[in-house]
């Protein structure tokens, strides 16, 4: 009987400890901010040939970005998205894949919220690449994605592709 009671005591201790840790983790909610797609496509007209990203916290930074990083094509001339952005509540994250020699490349937001971990907003973005052997347009493309991201308690953005371990980190000045 002593052995049975000892086993019961161990089981009850394990259940209580597990229940307490479950309650503590359930009570802690993870911080996050909203993500929404503003623009995207393959004709970004980026001057930068390498992949990159930039945080734009206000309209002046958007204008500077358009002037310095684009060839006055898609991103540079379509500033009508600015009417959709309330810069007191959100900023704009621009991500580009760099110069591509064919069509078939794209960027797509992989979630509608970004988790905030260690003062960094984790933004999942899928890089879409053409399948080997696919028929593609033979044209220079500049795939890009513009996301509206709620301002919050973070000072960097980590852009991750859920399909692999690649990431880009962008400093944020809100």
Coordinates of N, CA and C in Angstrom, one line a residue:
X1 N 0.8 -1.2 0.0 CA 0.0 0.0 0.0 C 0.9 1.3 0.0
X2 N 2.0 1.2 0.6 CA 2.9 2.4 0.7 C 3.4 2.7 -0.7
X3 N 3.7 1.7 -1.5 CA 4.2 1.9 -2.8 C 3.1 2.6 -3.7
X4 N 1.9 2.1 -3.5 CA 0.7 2.7 -4.3 C 0.5 4.1 -3.9
X5 N 0.6 4.5 -2.6 CA 0.4 5.9 -2.2 C 1.5 6.8 -2.7
X6 N 2.7 6.2 -2.7 CA 3.9 7.0 -3.2 C 3.7 7.3 -4.7
X7 N 3.2 6.3 -5.4 CA 3.0 6.5 -6.9 C 1.9 7.6 -7.1
X8 N 0.8 7.5 -6.3 CA -0.3 8.5 -6.3 C 0.2 9.9 -6.0
X9 N 1.1 10.0 -5.0 CA 1.7 11.3 -4.6 C 2.5 11.9 -5.8
X10 N 3.3 11.1 -6.4 CA 4.1 11.5 -7.5 C 3.2 12.0 -8.7
X11 N 2.2 11.2 -9.0 CA 1.3 11.5 -10.1 C 0.6 12.9 -9.8
X12 N 0.1 13.0 -8.5 CA -0.6 14.3 -8.2 C 0.4 15.5 -8.3
X13 N 1.6 15.3 -7.8 CA 2.6 16.4 -7.9 C 2.8 16.8 -9.4
X14 N 2.9 15.8 -10.2 CA 3.2 16.0 -11.6 C 2.0 16.7 -12.3
X15 N 0.8 16.3 -11.9 CA -0.4 17.0 -12.5 C -0.5 18.4 -12.0
X16 N -0.3 18.7 -10.7 CA -0.4 20.0 -10.2 C 0.7 20.9 -10.8
X17 N 1.9 20.4 -10.9 CA 3.0 21.2 -11.5 C 2.7 21.5 -13.0
X18 N 2.2 20.5 -13.7 CA 1.8 20.7 -15.1 C 0.7 21.7 -15.2
X19 N -0.3 21.6 -14.3 CA -1.5 22.5 -14.4 C -1.0 23.9 -14.1
X20 N -0.1 24.1 -13.2 CA 0.4 25.5 -12.8 C 1.1 26.1 -14.0
X21 N 2.0 25.3 -14.6 CA 2.7 25.8 -15.7 C 1.8 26.1 -16.9
X22 N 0.8 25.3 -17.1 CA -0.1 25.5 -18.2 C -0.9 26.8 -17.9
X23 N -1.3 27.1 -16.7 CA -2.1 28.3 -16.4 C -1.2 29.5 -16.6
X24 N 0.1 29.4 -16.1 CA 1.0 30.6 -16.3 C 1.2 30.9 -17.7
X25 N 1.4 29.9 -18.6 CA 1.7 30.2 -20.0 C 0.4 30.6 -20.7
X26 N -0.7 30.1 -20.3 CA -2.0 30.5 -20.9 C -2.3 32.0 -20.6
X27 N -2.0 32.4 -19.3 CA -2.3 33.8 -18.9 C -1.4 34.8 -19.6
X28 N -0.2 34.4 -20.1 CA 0.7 35.3 -20.8 C 0.4 35.3 -22.3
X29 N -0.1 36.5 -22.7 CA -0.5 36.6 -24.2 C 0.7 37.2 -24.9
X30 N 0.9 36.6 -26.1 CA 2.1 37.1 -26.9 C 1.7 38.4 -27.6
X31 N 2.5 39.4 -27.6 CA 2.3 40.7 -28.2 C 2.4 40.5 -29.7
X32 N 1.6 41.2 -30.5 CA 1.7 41.2 -31.9 C 1.1 42.5 -32.5
X33 N 1.4 42.7 -33.8 CA 0.9 43.8 -34.5 C 0.3 43.4 -35.8
X34 N -0.6 44.1 -36.3 CA -1.3 43.8 -37.6 C -0.4 44.0 -38.8
X35 N -0.5 43.2 -39.8 CA 0.2 43.3 -41.1 C -0.9 43.3 -42.2
X36 N -0.7 44.2 -43.2 CA -1.6 44.2 -44.3 C -0.8 44.6 -45.6
X37 N -1.2 43.9 -46.7 CA -0.5 44.1 -47.9 C -1.1 45.4 -48.5
X38 N -0.1 46.3 -48.9 CA -0.5 47.6 -49.6 C -0.3 47.5 -51.1
X39 N 0.8 47.0 -51.5 CA 1.1 46.8 -52.9 C 2.1 45.7 -53.0
X40 N 2.2 45.2 -54.3 CA 3.2 44.2 -54.6 C 3.2 43.9 -56.0
X41 N 4.2 43.3 -56.5 CA 4.3 42.9 -57.9 C 5.7 42.7 -58.4
X42 N 5.8 42.6 -59.7 CA 7.2 42.2 -60.3 C 7.8 43.4 -60.9
X43 N 7.1 44.6 -61.0 CA 7.6 45.7 -61.7 C 8.0 46.8 -60.8
X44 N 8.7 46.5 -59.7 CA 9.0 47.6 -58.7 C 10.0 48.6 -59.2
X45 N 10.8 48.3 -60.2 CA 11.7 49.2 -60.7 C 12.8 49.6 -59.8
X46 N 13.2 48.7 -58.9 CA 14.2 49.0 -57.9 C 15.5 49.3 -58.5
X47 N 16.2 50.2 -58.0 CA 17.6 50.5 -58.4 C 18.5 49.4 -57.8
X48 N 18.2 49.0 -56.6 CA 19.1 48.0 -55.9 C 18.9 46.7 -56.6
X49 N 20.1 46.1 -57.0 CA 20.0 44.8 -57.7 C 20.0 43.6 -56.7
X50 N 20.4 43.8 -55.5 CA 20.4 42.8 -54.4 C 19.1 42.9 -53.6
X51 N 18.7 41.8 -53.0 CA 17.5 41.8 -52.1 C 17.7 42.8 -51.0
X52 N 16.6 43.3 -50.5 CA 16.7 44.2 -49.3 C 15.3 44.6 -48.8
X53 N 15.3 45.4 -47.8 CA 14.1 45.9 -47.2 C 14.4 47.2 -46.5
X54 N 13.3 48.0 -46.3 CA 13.4 49.3 -45.6 C 12.1 49.6 -44.9
X55 N 12.2 50.2 -43.8 CA 11.1 50.7 -43.0 C 10.9 52.2 -43.3
X56 N 9.6 52.5 -43.6 CA 9.3 53.9 -43.9 C 8.2 54.4 -42.8
X57 N 8.6 55.3 -42.0 CA 7.8 55.7 -40.8 C 6.9 56.9 -41.1
X58 N 7.2 57.6 -42.2 CA 6.3 58.8 -42.5 C 6.3 59.0 -44.0
X59 N 5.5 60.0 -44.4 CA 5.4 60.3 -45.9 C 6.7 60.8 -46.5
X60 N 7.5 61.6 -45.7 CA 8.8 62.1 -46.3 C 9.7 60.9 -46.6
X61 N 9.7 59.9 -45.7 CA 10.6 58.8 -45.9 C 10.1 58.0 -47.2
X62 N 8.8 57.9 -47.4 CA 8.3 57.3 -48.6 C 8.8 58.1 -49.9
X63 N 8.6 59.4 -49.8 CA 9.1 60.2 -51.0 C 10.6 60.0 -51.2
X64 N 11.4 60.0 -50.1 CA 12.8 59.8 -50.3 C 13.1 58.5 -50.8
X65 N 12.4 57.4 -50.4 CA 12.6 56.1 -50.9 C 12.3 56.0 -52.4
X66 N 11.2 56.6 -52.8 CA 10.8 56.6 -54.2 C 11.8 57.3 -55.1
X67 N 12.4 58.4 -54.6 CA 13.4 59.2 -55.3 C 14.7 58.5 -55.4
X68 N 15.1 57.8 -54.3 CA 16.5 57.2 -54.3 C 16.6 55.8 -54.6
X69 N 15.5 55.0 -54.5 CA 15.6 53.6 -54.7 C 14.8 53.0 -55.8
X70 N 14.0 53.8 -56.5 CA 13.2 53.3 -57.6 C 13.5 54.1 -58.9
X71 N 13.1 53.5 -60.0 CA 13.3 54.2 -61.3 C 12.0 54.9 -61.7
X72 N 11.3 55.4 -60.8 CA 10.0 56.1 -61.0 C 9.1 55.2 -61.8
X73 N 9.1 53.9 -61.4 CA 8.1 53.0 -62.0 C 7.1 52.7 -60.9
X74 N 6.6 51.5 -60.9 CA 5.5 51.0 -60.0 C 5.5 51.7 -58.6
X75 N 6.6 51.6 -57.8 CA 6.6 52.1 -56.5 C 6.8 53.6 -56.5
X76 N 7.6 54.1 -57.4 CA 7.9 55.5 -57.5 C 6.7 56.4 -57.9
X77 N 5.8 55.9 -58.7 CA 4.7 56.7 -59.2 C 3.4 56.4 -58.6
X78 N 3.2 55.3 -58.0 CA 1.9 54.9 -57.4 C 1.9 55.2 -55.9
X79 N 1.8 56.5 -55.6 CA 1.8 56.9 -54.2 C 0.4 57.0 -53.7
X80 N -0.6 56.5 -54.5 CA -2.0 56.6 -54.0 C -2.2 55.7 -52.8
X81 N -1.3 54.7 -52.5 CA -1.5 53.8 -51.4 C -1.3 54.7 -50.1
X82 N -0.6 55.8 -50.2 CA -0.4 56.6 -49.0 C -1.7 57.1 -48.4
X83 N -2.7 57.3 -49.2 CA -4.0 57.7 -48.6 C -4.5 56.6 -47.7
X84 N -4.1 55.4 -47.8 CA -4.6 54.2 -47.0 C -3.8 54.1 -45.7
X85 N -2.7 54.9 -45.6 CA -1.8 54.7 -44.4 C -1.9 55.8 -43.5
X86 N -2.2 55.5 -42.2 CA -2.2 56.5 -41.1 C -0.9 56.3 -40.4
X87 N 0.1 57.2 -40.7 CA 1.4 57.0 -40.2 C 1.5 57.2 -38.7
X88 N 0.5 57.7 -38.0 CA 0.5 57.8 -36.6 C 0.3 56.4 -36.0
X89 N -0.3 55.4 -36.7 CA -0.6 54.1 -36.2 C 0.2 53.0 -36.9
X90 N 0.7 53.2 -38.1 CA 1.5 52.2 -38.8 C 2.6 52.8 -39.7
X91 N 3.5 52.0 -40.0 CA 4.5 52.3 -41.0 C 4.5 51.4 -42.2
X92 N 5.3 51.7 -43.1 CA 5.4 50.9 -44.4 C 6.7 50.1 -44.4
X93 N 6.6 48.8 -44.6 CA 7.8 48.0 -44.8 C 7.8 47.6 -46.3
X94 N 8.9 48.0 -46.9 CA 9.1 47.7 -48.4 C 10.2 46.6 -48.4
X95 N 9.9 45.5 -49.1 CA 10.8 44.3 -49.3 C 10.9 44.1 -50.8
X96 N 12.2 43.9 -51.2 CA 12.4 43.6 -52.6 C 13.3 42.4 -52.8
X97 N 13.1 41.7 -53.9 CA 13.9 40.5 -54.2 C 15.2 40.8 -54.9
X98 N 15.3 42.0 -55.4 CA 16.5 42.3 -56.3 C 16.2 42.0 -57.8
X99 N 17.1 42.2 -58.6 CA 17.0 42.1 -60.0 C 16.8 40.6 -60.4
X100 N 15.8 40.3 -61.2 CA 15.5 38.9 -61.7 C 15.5 39.0 -63.2
X101 N 16.0 38.0 -63.9 CA 16.1 38.0 -65.3 C 14.8 37.4 -66.0
X102 N 13.9 36.9 -65.2 CA 12.6 36.3 -65.8 C 11.5 36.7 -64.9
X103 N 10.3 36.4 -65.4 CA 9.1 36.5 -64.5 C 9.0 35.2 -63.6
X104 N 7.9 35.1 -62.9 CA 7.7 34.0 -62.0 C 8.2 34.2 -60.5
X105 N 8.8 35.3 -60.2 CA 9.2 35.6 -58.9 C 8.2 36.5 -58.2
X106 N 8.0 36.3 -56.9 CA 7.1 37.2 -56.1 C 7.4 37.1 -54.6
X107 N 6.8 38.0 -53.9 CA 6.8 38.0 -52.4 C 5.4 38.1 -52.0
X108 N 5.1 37.4 -50.9 CA 3.7 37.4 -50.4 C 3.7 37.3 -48.9
X109 N 2.9 38.1 -48.2 CA 2.8 38.1 -46.7 C 2.3 36.7 -46.4
X110 N 2.9 36.0 -45.4 CA 2.5 34.7 -45.0 C 1.6 34.7 -43.7
X111 N 1.3 35.9 -43.2 CA 0.4 36.0 -42.0 C -0.2 37.4 -42.0
X112 N -1.2 37.6 -41.2 CA -1.8 38.9 -41.0 C -1.4 39.6 -39.7
X113 N -0.5 38.9 -39.0 CA 0.0 39.5 -37.7 C 1.5 39.2 -37.6
X114 N 2.2 40.1 -37.0 CA 3.6 39.9 -36.7 C 3.8 39.7 -35.2
X115 N 4.4 38.6 -34.8 CA 4.7 38.5 -33.3 C 5.8 39.4 -32.9
X116 N 5.8 39.9 -31.7 CA 6.9 40.7 -31.2 C 7.6 39.9 -30.2
X117 N 8.9 39.6 -30.5 CA 9.8 38.8 -29.6 C 11.1 39.5 -29.5
X118 N 11.5 39.8 -28.2 CA 12.8 40.4 -28.0 C 12.9 41.8 -28.7
X119 N 11.8 42.6 -28.7 CA 11.8 43.9 -29.3 C 11.9 43.9 -30.8
X120 N 11.6 42.7 -31.4 CA 11.6 42.6 -32.9 C 10.3 42.1 -33.4
X121 N 9.7 42.7 -34.4 CA 8.5 42.2 -35.0 C 8.9 41.2 -36.0
X122 N 8.4 40.0 -35.9 CA 8.7 38.9 -36.7 C 7.7 38.8 -37.9
X123 N 8.1 39.2 -39.1 CA 7.2 39.3 -40.2 C 7.4 38.1 -41.2
X124 N 6.5 37.2 -41.3 CA 6.7 36.0 -42.2 C 6.3 36.4 -43.6
X125 N 7.2 36.3 -44.6 CA 7.0 36.6 -46.0 C 7.5 35.4 -46.8
X126 N 6.7 34.9 -47.7 CA 7.1 33.8 -48.6 C 7.7 34.4 -49.9
X127 N 8.9 33.8 -50.2 CA 9.5 34.1 -51.5 C 9.0 33.1 -52.5
X128 N 8.4 33.5 -53.5 CA 7.9 32.6 -54.5 C 8.9 32.6 -55.7
X129 N 9.4 31.4 -56.1 CA 10.3 31.3 -57.2 C 9.7 30.4 -58.3
X130 N 10.1 30.6 -59.5 CA 9.5 29.7 -60.6 C 10.0 28.3 -60.4
X131 N 9.1 27.4 -60.8 CA 9.5 26.0 -60.8 C 10.4 25.7 -62.0
X132 N 11.4 24.8 -61.7 CA 12.3 24.4 -62.8 C 11.6 23.9 -64.0
X133 N 12.0 24.4 -65.2 CA 11.3 24.0 -66.4 C 10.1 24.7 -66.8
X134 N 9.6 25.6 -65.9 CA 8.4 26.4 -66.2 C 8.6 27.4 -67.3
X135 N 7.6 27.6 -68.1 CA 7.6 28.6 -69.2 C 7.5 30.0 -68.5
X136 N 8.5 30.9 -68.8 CA 8.5 32.2 -68.1 C 8.7 33.3 -69.1
X137 N 8.2 34.5 -68.7 CA 8.4 35.6 -69.5 C 9.9 36.0 -69.4
X138 N 10.5 36.3 -70.5 CA 11.9 36.7 -70.6 C 12.0 38.2 -70.5
X139 N 12.0 38.7 -69.2 CA 12.0 40.1 -69.0 C 12.7 40.4 -67.7
X140 N 13.3 41.5 -67.5 CA 13.9 41.9 -66.3 C 12.8 42.3 -65.3
X141 N 12.8 41.7 -64.1 CA 11.7 42.0 -63.1 C 12.4 42.5 -61.8
X142 N 11.6 43.2 -61.0 CA 12.0 43.7 -59.7 C 10.9 43.4 -58.7
X143 N 10.8 42.1 -58.3 CA 9.6 41.8 -57.4 C 9.8 42.6 -56.1
X144 N 8.6 43.1 -55.6 CA 8.6 43.8 -54.3 C 7.3 43.6 -53.6
X145 N 7.3 43.9 -52.3 CA 6.1 43.8 -51.5 C 6.1 45.0 -50.6
X146 N 5.0 45.7 -50.4 CA 4.8 46.8 -49.5 C 3.8 46.4 -48.4
X147 N 4.2 46.4 -47.2 CA 3.2 46.0 -46.1 C 3.0 47.2 -45.2
X148 N 1.8 47.4 -44.7 CA 1.5 48.3 -43.7 C 1.6 47.5 -42.4
X149 N 2.4 47.9 -41.4 CA 2.6 47.2 -40.2 C 2.3 48.2 -39.0
X150 N 1.5 47.7 -38.1 CA 1.1 48.5 -36.9 C 2.4 48.9 -36.1
X151 N 2.4 50.1 -35.6 CA 3.5 50.5 -34.8 C 3.3 49.8 -33.4
X152 N 4.4 49.5 -32.7 CA 4.3 48.8 -31.5 C 5.6 48.9 -30.7
X153 N 5.7 48.0 -29.7 CA 6.9 47.9 -28.8 C 8.0 47.1 -29.5
X154 N 8.6 47.6 -30.6 CA 9.7 46.9 -31.2 C 10.6 48.0 -31.9
X155 N 11.9 47.7 -32.0 CA 12.8 48.6 -32.7 C 13.5 47.9 -33.8
X156 N 13.1 46.7 -34.2 CA 13.6 46.1 -35.4 C 12.5 45.2 -36.0
X157 N 12.7 44.9 -37.2 CA 11.8 43.9 -37.9 C 12.6 42.8 -38.5
X158 N 12.2 41.6 -38.2 CA 12.9 40.4 -38.7 C 12.0 39.8 -39.7
X159 N 12.4 39.8 -41.0 CA 11.6 39.2 -42.1 C 12.1 37.8 -42.3
X160 N 11.2 36.9 -42.1 CA 11.5 35.4 -42.3 C 10.7 34.8 -43.4
X161 N 11.3 33.8 -44.0 CA 10.5 33.0 -45.0 C 10.3 31.7 -44.2
X162 N 9.0 31.4 -44.0 CA 8.6 30.2 -43.2 C 9.2 28.9 -43.9
X163 N 9.4 28.9 -45.2 CA 9.9 27.7 -45.9 C 11.4 27.4 -45.6
X164 N 12.1 28.4 -45.2 CA 13.6 28.1 -44.9 C 14.0 29.0 -43.8
X165 N 15.3 29.0 -43.5 CA 15.7 29.8 -42.3 C 16.3 31.2 -42.7
X166 N 16.1 31.6 -43.9 CA 16.6 32.9 -44.3 C 15.9 34.1 -43.6
X167 N 16.6 35.1 -43.3 CA 16.0 36.3 -42.7 C 16.7 37.5 -43.1
X168 N 16.0 38.7 -43.0 CA 16.5 40.0 -43.2 C 16.1 40.8 -41.9
X169 N 17.0 41.6 -41.3 CA 16.6 42.4 -40.2 C 16.7 43.8 -40.6
X170 N 15.7 44.6 -40.3 CA 15.6 46.0 -40.6 C 15.4 46.8 -39.3
X171 N 16.2 47.8 -39.1 CA 16.1 48.7 -38.0 C 14.9 49.6 -38.2
X172 N 14.1 49.9 -37.1 CA 12.9 50.6 -37.1 C 13.1 51.9 -36.3
X173 N 12.7 53.0 -36.8 CA 12.7 54.3 -36.1 C 11.2 54.8 -36.2
X174 N 10.5 54.5 -35.1 CA 9.1 54.9 -35.1 C 8.9 56.3 -34.7

